[in-house]
XYZ file of C-alpha atoms in Angstrom:
453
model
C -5.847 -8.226 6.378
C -3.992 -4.933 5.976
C -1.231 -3.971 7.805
C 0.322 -0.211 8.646
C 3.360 -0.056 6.943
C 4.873 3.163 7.041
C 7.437 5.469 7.439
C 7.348 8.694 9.580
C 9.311 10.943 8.115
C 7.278 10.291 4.668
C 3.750 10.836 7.130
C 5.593 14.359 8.442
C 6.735 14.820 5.598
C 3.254 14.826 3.332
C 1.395 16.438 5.629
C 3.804 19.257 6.365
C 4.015 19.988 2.632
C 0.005 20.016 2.556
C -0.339 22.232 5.859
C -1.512 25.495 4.763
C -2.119 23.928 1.231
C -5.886 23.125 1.874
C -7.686 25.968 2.868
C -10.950 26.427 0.773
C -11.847 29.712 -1.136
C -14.797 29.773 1.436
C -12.290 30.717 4.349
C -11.516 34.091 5.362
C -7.776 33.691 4.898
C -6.814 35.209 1.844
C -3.687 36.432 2.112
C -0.591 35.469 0.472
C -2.846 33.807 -2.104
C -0.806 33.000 -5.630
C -3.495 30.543 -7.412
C -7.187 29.047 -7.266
C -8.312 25.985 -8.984
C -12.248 25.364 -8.172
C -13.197 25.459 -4.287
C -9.547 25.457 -3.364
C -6.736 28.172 -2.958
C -2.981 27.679 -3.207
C -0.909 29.957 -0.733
C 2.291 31.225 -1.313
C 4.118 29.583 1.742
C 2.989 26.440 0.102
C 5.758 26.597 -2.218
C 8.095 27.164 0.755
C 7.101 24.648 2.421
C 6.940 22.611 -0.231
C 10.465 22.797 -0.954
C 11.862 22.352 2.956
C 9.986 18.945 3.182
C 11.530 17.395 -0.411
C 15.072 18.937 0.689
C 14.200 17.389 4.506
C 13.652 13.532 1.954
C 17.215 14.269 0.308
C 15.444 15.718 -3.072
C 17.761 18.423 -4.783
C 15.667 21.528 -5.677
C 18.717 23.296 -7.035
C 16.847 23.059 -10.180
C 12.928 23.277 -9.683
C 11.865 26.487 -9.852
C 8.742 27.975 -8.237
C 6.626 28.223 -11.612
C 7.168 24.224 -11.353
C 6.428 23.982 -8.087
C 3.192 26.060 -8.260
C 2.122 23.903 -11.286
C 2.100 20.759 -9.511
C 0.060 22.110 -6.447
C -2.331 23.468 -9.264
C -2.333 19.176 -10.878
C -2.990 18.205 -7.282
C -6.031 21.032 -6.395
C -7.505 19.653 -9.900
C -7.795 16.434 -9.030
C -9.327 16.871 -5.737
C -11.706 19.476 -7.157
C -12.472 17.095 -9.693
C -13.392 14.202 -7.524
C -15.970 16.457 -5.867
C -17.482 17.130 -9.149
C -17.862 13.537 -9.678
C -19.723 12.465 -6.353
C -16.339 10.827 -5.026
C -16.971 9.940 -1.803
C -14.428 9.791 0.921
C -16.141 9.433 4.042
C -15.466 11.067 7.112
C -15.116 7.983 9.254
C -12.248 6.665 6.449
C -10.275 10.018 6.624
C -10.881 9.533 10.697
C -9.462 6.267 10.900
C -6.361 7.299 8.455
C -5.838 10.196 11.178
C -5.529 7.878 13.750
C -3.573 5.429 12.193
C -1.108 8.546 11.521
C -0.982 10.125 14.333
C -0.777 7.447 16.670
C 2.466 6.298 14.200
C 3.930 9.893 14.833
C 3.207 10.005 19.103
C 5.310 6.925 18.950
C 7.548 8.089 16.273
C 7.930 11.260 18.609
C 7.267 10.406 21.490
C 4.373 12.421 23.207
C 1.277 14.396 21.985
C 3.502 17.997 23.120
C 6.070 17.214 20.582
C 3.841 15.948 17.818
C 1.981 19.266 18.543
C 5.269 20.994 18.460
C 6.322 19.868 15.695
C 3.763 21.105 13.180
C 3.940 24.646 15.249
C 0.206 24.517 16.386
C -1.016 26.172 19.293
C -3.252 22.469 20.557
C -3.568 19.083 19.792
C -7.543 19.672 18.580
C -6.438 22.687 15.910
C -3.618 20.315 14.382
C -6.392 17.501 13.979
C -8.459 19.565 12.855
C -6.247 20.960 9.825
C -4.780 17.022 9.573
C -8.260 15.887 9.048
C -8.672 18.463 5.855
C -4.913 17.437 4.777
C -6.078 13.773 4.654
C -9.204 13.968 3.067
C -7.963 16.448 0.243
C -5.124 13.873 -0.556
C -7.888 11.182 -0.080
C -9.724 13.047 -3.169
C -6.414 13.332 -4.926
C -5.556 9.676 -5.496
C -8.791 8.479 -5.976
C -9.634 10.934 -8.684
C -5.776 9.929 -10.009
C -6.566 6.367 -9.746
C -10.327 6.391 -11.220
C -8.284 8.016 -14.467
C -5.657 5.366 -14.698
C -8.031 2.259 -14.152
C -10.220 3.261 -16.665
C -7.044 2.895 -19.138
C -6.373 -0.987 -20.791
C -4.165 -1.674 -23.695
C -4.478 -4.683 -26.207
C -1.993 -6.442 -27.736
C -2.104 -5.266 -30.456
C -1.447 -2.076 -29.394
C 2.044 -3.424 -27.583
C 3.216 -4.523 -30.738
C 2.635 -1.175 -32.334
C 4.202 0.254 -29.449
C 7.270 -1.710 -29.729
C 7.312 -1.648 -33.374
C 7.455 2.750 -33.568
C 10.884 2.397 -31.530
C 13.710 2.812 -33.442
C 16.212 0.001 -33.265
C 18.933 2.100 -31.480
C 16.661 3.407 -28.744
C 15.048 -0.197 -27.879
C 15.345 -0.945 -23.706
C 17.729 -2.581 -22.361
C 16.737 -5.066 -19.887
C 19.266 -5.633 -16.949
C 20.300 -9.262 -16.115
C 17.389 -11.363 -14.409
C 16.419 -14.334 -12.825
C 13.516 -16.564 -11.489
C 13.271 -17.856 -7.961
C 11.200 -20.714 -6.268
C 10.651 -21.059 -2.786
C 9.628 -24.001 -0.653
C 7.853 -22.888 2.506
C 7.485 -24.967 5.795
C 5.055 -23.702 8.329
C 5.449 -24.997 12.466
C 2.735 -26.777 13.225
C 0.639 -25.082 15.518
C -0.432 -27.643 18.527
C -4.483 -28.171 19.294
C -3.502 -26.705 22.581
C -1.865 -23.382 21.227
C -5.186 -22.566 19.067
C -7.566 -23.472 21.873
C -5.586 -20.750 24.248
C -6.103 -18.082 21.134
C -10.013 -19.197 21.398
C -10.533 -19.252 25.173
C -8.823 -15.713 24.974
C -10.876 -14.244 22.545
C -14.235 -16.011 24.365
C -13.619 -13.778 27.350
C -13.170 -10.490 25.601
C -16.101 -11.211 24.020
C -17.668 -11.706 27.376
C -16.486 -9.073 28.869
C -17.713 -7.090 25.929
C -21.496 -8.522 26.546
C -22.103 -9.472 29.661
C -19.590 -7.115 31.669
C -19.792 -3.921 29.784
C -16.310 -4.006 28.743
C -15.234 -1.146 25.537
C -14.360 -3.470 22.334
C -12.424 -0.483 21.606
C -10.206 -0.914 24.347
C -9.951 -4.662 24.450
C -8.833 -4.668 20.510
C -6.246 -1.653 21.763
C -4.392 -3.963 24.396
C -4.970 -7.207 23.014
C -5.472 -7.489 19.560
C -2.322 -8.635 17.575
C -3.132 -7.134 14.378
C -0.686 -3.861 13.804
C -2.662 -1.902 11.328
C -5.599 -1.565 13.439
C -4.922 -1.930 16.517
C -4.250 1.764 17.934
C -7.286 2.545 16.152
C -9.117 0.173 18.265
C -9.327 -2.283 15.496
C -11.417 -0.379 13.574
C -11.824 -1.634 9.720
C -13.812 -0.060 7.064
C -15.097 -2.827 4.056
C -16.869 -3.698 1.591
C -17.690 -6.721 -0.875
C -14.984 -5.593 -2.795
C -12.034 -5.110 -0.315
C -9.567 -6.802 -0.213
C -9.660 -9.122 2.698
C -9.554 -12.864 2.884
C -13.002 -14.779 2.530
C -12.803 -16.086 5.563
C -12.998 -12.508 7.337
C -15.696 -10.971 4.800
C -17.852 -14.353 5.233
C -18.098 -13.871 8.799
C -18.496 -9.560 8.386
C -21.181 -9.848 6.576
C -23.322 -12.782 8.330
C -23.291 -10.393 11.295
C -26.468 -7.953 12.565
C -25.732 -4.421 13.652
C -24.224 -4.714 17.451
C -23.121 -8.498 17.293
C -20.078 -9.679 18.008
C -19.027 -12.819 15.990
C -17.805 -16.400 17.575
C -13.833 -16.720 17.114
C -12.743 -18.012 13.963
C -9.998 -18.502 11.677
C -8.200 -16.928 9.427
C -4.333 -17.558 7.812
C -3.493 -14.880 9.851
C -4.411 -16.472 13.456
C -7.783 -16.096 15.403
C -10.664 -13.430 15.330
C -13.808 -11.842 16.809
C -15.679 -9.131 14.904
C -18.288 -6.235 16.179
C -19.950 -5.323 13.385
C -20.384 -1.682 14.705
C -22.308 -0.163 12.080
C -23.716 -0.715 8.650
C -23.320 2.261 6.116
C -25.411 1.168 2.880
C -22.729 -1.087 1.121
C -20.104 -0.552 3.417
C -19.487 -2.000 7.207
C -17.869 -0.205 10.043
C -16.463 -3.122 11.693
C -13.703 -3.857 14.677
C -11.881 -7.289 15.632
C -9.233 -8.439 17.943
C -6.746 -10.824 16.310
C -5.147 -13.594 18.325
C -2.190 -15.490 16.644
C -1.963 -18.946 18.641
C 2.015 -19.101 20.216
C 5.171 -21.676 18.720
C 7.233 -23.531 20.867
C 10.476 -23.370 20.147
C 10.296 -27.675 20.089
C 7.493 -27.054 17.301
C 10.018 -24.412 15.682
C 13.087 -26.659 15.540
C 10.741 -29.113 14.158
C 9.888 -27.323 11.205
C 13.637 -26.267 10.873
C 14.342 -29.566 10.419
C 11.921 -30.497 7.514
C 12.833 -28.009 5.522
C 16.403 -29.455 6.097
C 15.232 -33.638 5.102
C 13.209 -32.170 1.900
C 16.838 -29.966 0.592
C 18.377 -32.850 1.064
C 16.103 -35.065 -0.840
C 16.101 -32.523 -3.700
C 20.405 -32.436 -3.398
C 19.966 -36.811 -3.632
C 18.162 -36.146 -6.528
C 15.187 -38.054 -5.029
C 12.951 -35.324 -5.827
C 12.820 -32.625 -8.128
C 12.688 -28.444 -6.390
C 9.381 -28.372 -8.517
C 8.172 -31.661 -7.022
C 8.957 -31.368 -3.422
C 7.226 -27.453 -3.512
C 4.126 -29.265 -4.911
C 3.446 -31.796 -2.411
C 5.652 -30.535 0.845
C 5.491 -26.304 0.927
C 3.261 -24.719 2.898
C 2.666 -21.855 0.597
C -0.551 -22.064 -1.471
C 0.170 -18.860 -3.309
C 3.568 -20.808 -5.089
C 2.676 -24.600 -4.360
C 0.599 -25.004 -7.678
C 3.744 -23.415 -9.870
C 6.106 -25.257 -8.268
C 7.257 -22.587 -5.785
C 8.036 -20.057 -8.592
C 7.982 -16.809 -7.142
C 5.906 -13.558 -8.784
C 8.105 -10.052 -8.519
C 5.309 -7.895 -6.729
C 7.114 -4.952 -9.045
C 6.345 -6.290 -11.953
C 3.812 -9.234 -11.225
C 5.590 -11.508 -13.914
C 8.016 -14.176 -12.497
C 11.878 -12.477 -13.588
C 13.902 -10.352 -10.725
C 16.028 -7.956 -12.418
C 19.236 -7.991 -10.089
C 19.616 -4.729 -9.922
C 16.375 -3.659 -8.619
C 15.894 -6.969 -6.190
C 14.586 -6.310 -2.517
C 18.167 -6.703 -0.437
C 17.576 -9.079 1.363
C 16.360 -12.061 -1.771
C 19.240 -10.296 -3.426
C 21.749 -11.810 -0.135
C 20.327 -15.182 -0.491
C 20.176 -16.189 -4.188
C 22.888 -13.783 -6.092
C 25.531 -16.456 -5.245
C 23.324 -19.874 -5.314
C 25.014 -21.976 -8.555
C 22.571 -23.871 -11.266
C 20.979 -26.403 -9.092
C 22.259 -25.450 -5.704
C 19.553 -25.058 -2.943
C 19.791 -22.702 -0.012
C 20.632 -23.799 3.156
C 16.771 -23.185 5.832
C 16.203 -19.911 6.414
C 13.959 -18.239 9.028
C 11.175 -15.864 8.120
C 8.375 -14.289 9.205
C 4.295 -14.165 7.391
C 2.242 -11.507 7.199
C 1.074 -11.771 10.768
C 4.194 -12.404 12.641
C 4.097 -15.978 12.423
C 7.739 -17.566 11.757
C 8.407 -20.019 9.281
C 11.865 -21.212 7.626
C 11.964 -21.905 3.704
C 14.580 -22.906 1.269
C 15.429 -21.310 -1.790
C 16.810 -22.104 -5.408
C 17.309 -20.356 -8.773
C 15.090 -21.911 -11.958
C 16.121 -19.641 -14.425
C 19.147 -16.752 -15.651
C 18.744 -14.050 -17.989
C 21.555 -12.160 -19.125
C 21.715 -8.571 -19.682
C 19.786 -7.924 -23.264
C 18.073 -5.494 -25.629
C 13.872 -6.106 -25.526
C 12.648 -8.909 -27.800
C 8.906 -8.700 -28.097
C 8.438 -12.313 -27.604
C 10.977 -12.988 -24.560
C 10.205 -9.934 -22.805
C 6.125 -9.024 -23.745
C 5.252 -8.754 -20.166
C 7.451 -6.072 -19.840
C 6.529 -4.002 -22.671
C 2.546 -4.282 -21.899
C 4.263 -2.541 -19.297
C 6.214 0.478 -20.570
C 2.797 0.680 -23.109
C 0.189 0.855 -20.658
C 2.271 3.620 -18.788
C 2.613 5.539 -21.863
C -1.052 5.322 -22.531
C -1.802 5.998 -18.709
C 0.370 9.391 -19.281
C -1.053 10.188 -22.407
C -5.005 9.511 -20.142
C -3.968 11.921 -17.809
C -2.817 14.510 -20.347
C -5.544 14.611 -22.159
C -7.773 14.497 -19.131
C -6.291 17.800 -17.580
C -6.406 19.745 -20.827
C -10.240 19.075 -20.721
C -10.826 19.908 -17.183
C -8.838 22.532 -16.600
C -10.993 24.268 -19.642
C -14.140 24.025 -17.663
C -12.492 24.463 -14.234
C -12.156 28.212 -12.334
C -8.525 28.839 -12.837
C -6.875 31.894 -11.280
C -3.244 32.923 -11.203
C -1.861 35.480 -9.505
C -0.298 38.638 -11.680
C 3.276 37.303 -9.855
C 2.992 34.315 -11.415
C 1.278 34.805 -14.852
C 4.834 34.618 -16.664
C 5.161 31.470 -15.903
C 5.743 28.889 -18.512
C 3.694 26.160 -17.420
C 3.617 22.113 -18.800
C -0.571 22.492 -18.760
C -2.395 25.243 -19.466
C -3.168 26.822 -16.362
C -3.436 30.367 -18.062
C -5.886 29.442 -20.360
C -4.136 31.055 -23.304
């Protein structure tokens, strides 16, 4: 399931520096216009603006000038243009549900509609939607166009070694000090009558959704425990190919138009789906999600098996490796022994310097076989959990070897090729694309060739 996980100030933020920034050639508003790339026009308040929202996210702009600024609006109109030209579709009911999501996230951030409304100096709530809605689906365009580029780029190994090979000696990374971490996870157990309470619950919203009438979209709104979609009425977009456990999709796409599904379950608690509309490939779908409740008793419980199995491991009874194996309660580690994979990186080293805080608190000071004390925690959905930690493995600070540290340069490689992708691609399309610069700004000295000289 996904999960809204943002940051107001960085929604505000992006869409303030895209207000005024997405106005079509088609519209009557011309003036103050400094560029044109395609179907859309760059304004010269854009640039302003621009610059107050990076100085509002701490970004010193002592040093960018407005020929730099300009040229990355120009990158940004290319690539939506672009995905146009290649039938990218981003539909209206995804950039809808975005919108929601968002503003919903800034009400709550702000605290009413007024000051939301306020804040991005419109005269009603249904013009600022209105100009959101192009905002969203122009940066929609953006990344997908940015991201169809990069995925298209792989790299073999033999063209790592190459890489690593043309740098000199003396200019060879330097790889901070690392380690690897393994976890042991143990989950409360979550009593026969807990889950059956989740089920009965999610039985009579369905009921009241068939036989009484009842909005689904209103149920999911004041019931559903899932965060990232439930101010938008639990409203999901999918396909085959999103990413959503196989438990979920199984039961999406076994549904007709109008049913509602029987509860069932998920890792991440209890569901119902209304399959609400069926777009070709794609299914506009809601669901309520109802995780079943832990007693504190059950809590304490767990608490103190994670406690028995560190002590076990301290008696030497058992090895870390063994005990995550056969005792943790994490599939996604169990099979590697609780080994953890750096979401950064996806290999299984933590460079210290760049750990999240809060592993950082808990291992930095654990000694060669020591075992951390139980911990509480929290899953994806809410659920708590408590886990105990150790440290397999130290890596000292050390200049790249291409053997030790390959992972890492397939890295720094494919981002180098990814770079050179996009280069290449923007020279190309910005020869065939309508390009216009304004006589203020034709001295420029641009990175890409925006003057077609």
């Amino acid at each position: 399931m996904k999960f809204l996980n943002v940051k107001c100030n960085v929604i505000i933020a992006t869409l303030l520096m895209a207000f005024g920034a997405s106005a079509q050639v088609n519209k009557t508003k011309v003036d103050g216009v400094i560029g044109v790339v395609g179907d859309y026009i760059i304004l010269d308040s854009d640039i302003d603006k621009t610059y107050l929202e990076l100085k509002q996210q701490g970004v010193n702009t002592n040093e960018i000038t407005r020929c730099q600024m300009l040229g990355k609006l120009l990158e940004d109109k290319l690539y939506a243009h672009q995905a146009i030209q290649d039938s990218i579709i981003v539909t209206d009911t995804e950039v809808n549900q975005k919108l929601e999501e968002q503003y919903a996230y800034m009400v709550e951030q702000l605290g009413s509609v007024e000051k939301v409304v306020q804040y991005f100096k419109k005269a009603n709530e249904e013009d600022l939607k209105t100009e959101l809605f192009e905002i969203i689906k122009t940066n929609k365009l953006t990344s997908e166009m940015q991201k169809k580029i990069v995925d298209e780029v792989t790299i073999t190994p033999e063209e790592v070694r190459d890489f690593f090979k043309k740098i000199p000696k003396d200019e060879l990374p330097v790889f901070g000090a690392e380690m690897e971490i393994a976890q042991i996870v143990v989950k409360p157990q979550v009593t026969k009558e807990a889950e059956q309470k989740a089920i009965d619950q999610l039985k009579q919203l369905r009921k009241d959704v068939l036989e009484n009438g009842a909005s689904f979209f209103s149920k999911a709104v004041l019931y559903s425990e899932d965060p990232g979609s439930r101010s938008t009425g639990g409203f999901y977009k999918m396909n085959r190919k999103t990413q959503f456990v196989k438990e979920f999709k199984d039961v999406a796409f076994s549904l007709q138009e109008g049913e509602i599904s029987e509860p069932f379950k998920t890792e991440f608690g209890y569901h119902i789906i209304y399959l609400e509309k069926v777009r070709g490939q794609d299914l506009d779908l809601r669901h309520i999600l109802i995780t079943p409740k832990v007693s504190d008793e059950v809590l304490k419980a767990a608490k103190e098996k994670a406690d028995l199995i560190r002590k076990r491991i301290l008696n030497k009874e058992i090895t870390f490796s063994e005990a995550a194996r056969t005792m943790s309660d994490e599939k996604e580690t169990r099979n590697d022994g609780g080994l953890l994979t750096n979401p950064k990186t996806q290999d299984t080293r933590f460079e210290l310097t760049k750990m999240d805080p809060s592993l950082y608190s808990i291992v930095a000071n654990l000694k060669e076989g020591e075992v951390s004390l139980p911990m509480a925690d929290e899953d994806r959905s809410g659920g708590k959990f408590y886990k105990i930690m150790t440290v397999t493995n130290r890596f000292d600070e050390h200049t790249a070897d291409y053997s030790k540290d390959y992972t890492r340069l397939k890295e720094l490689a494919l981002k180098e090729k990814q770079i050179k992708a996009i280069a290449k691609w923007t020279e190309e399309k910005i020869k065939e694309t309508y390009v216009k610069i304004n006589d203020e700004y034709r001295d420029c000295t641009f990175t890409n060739n925006w003057l077609k000289k």
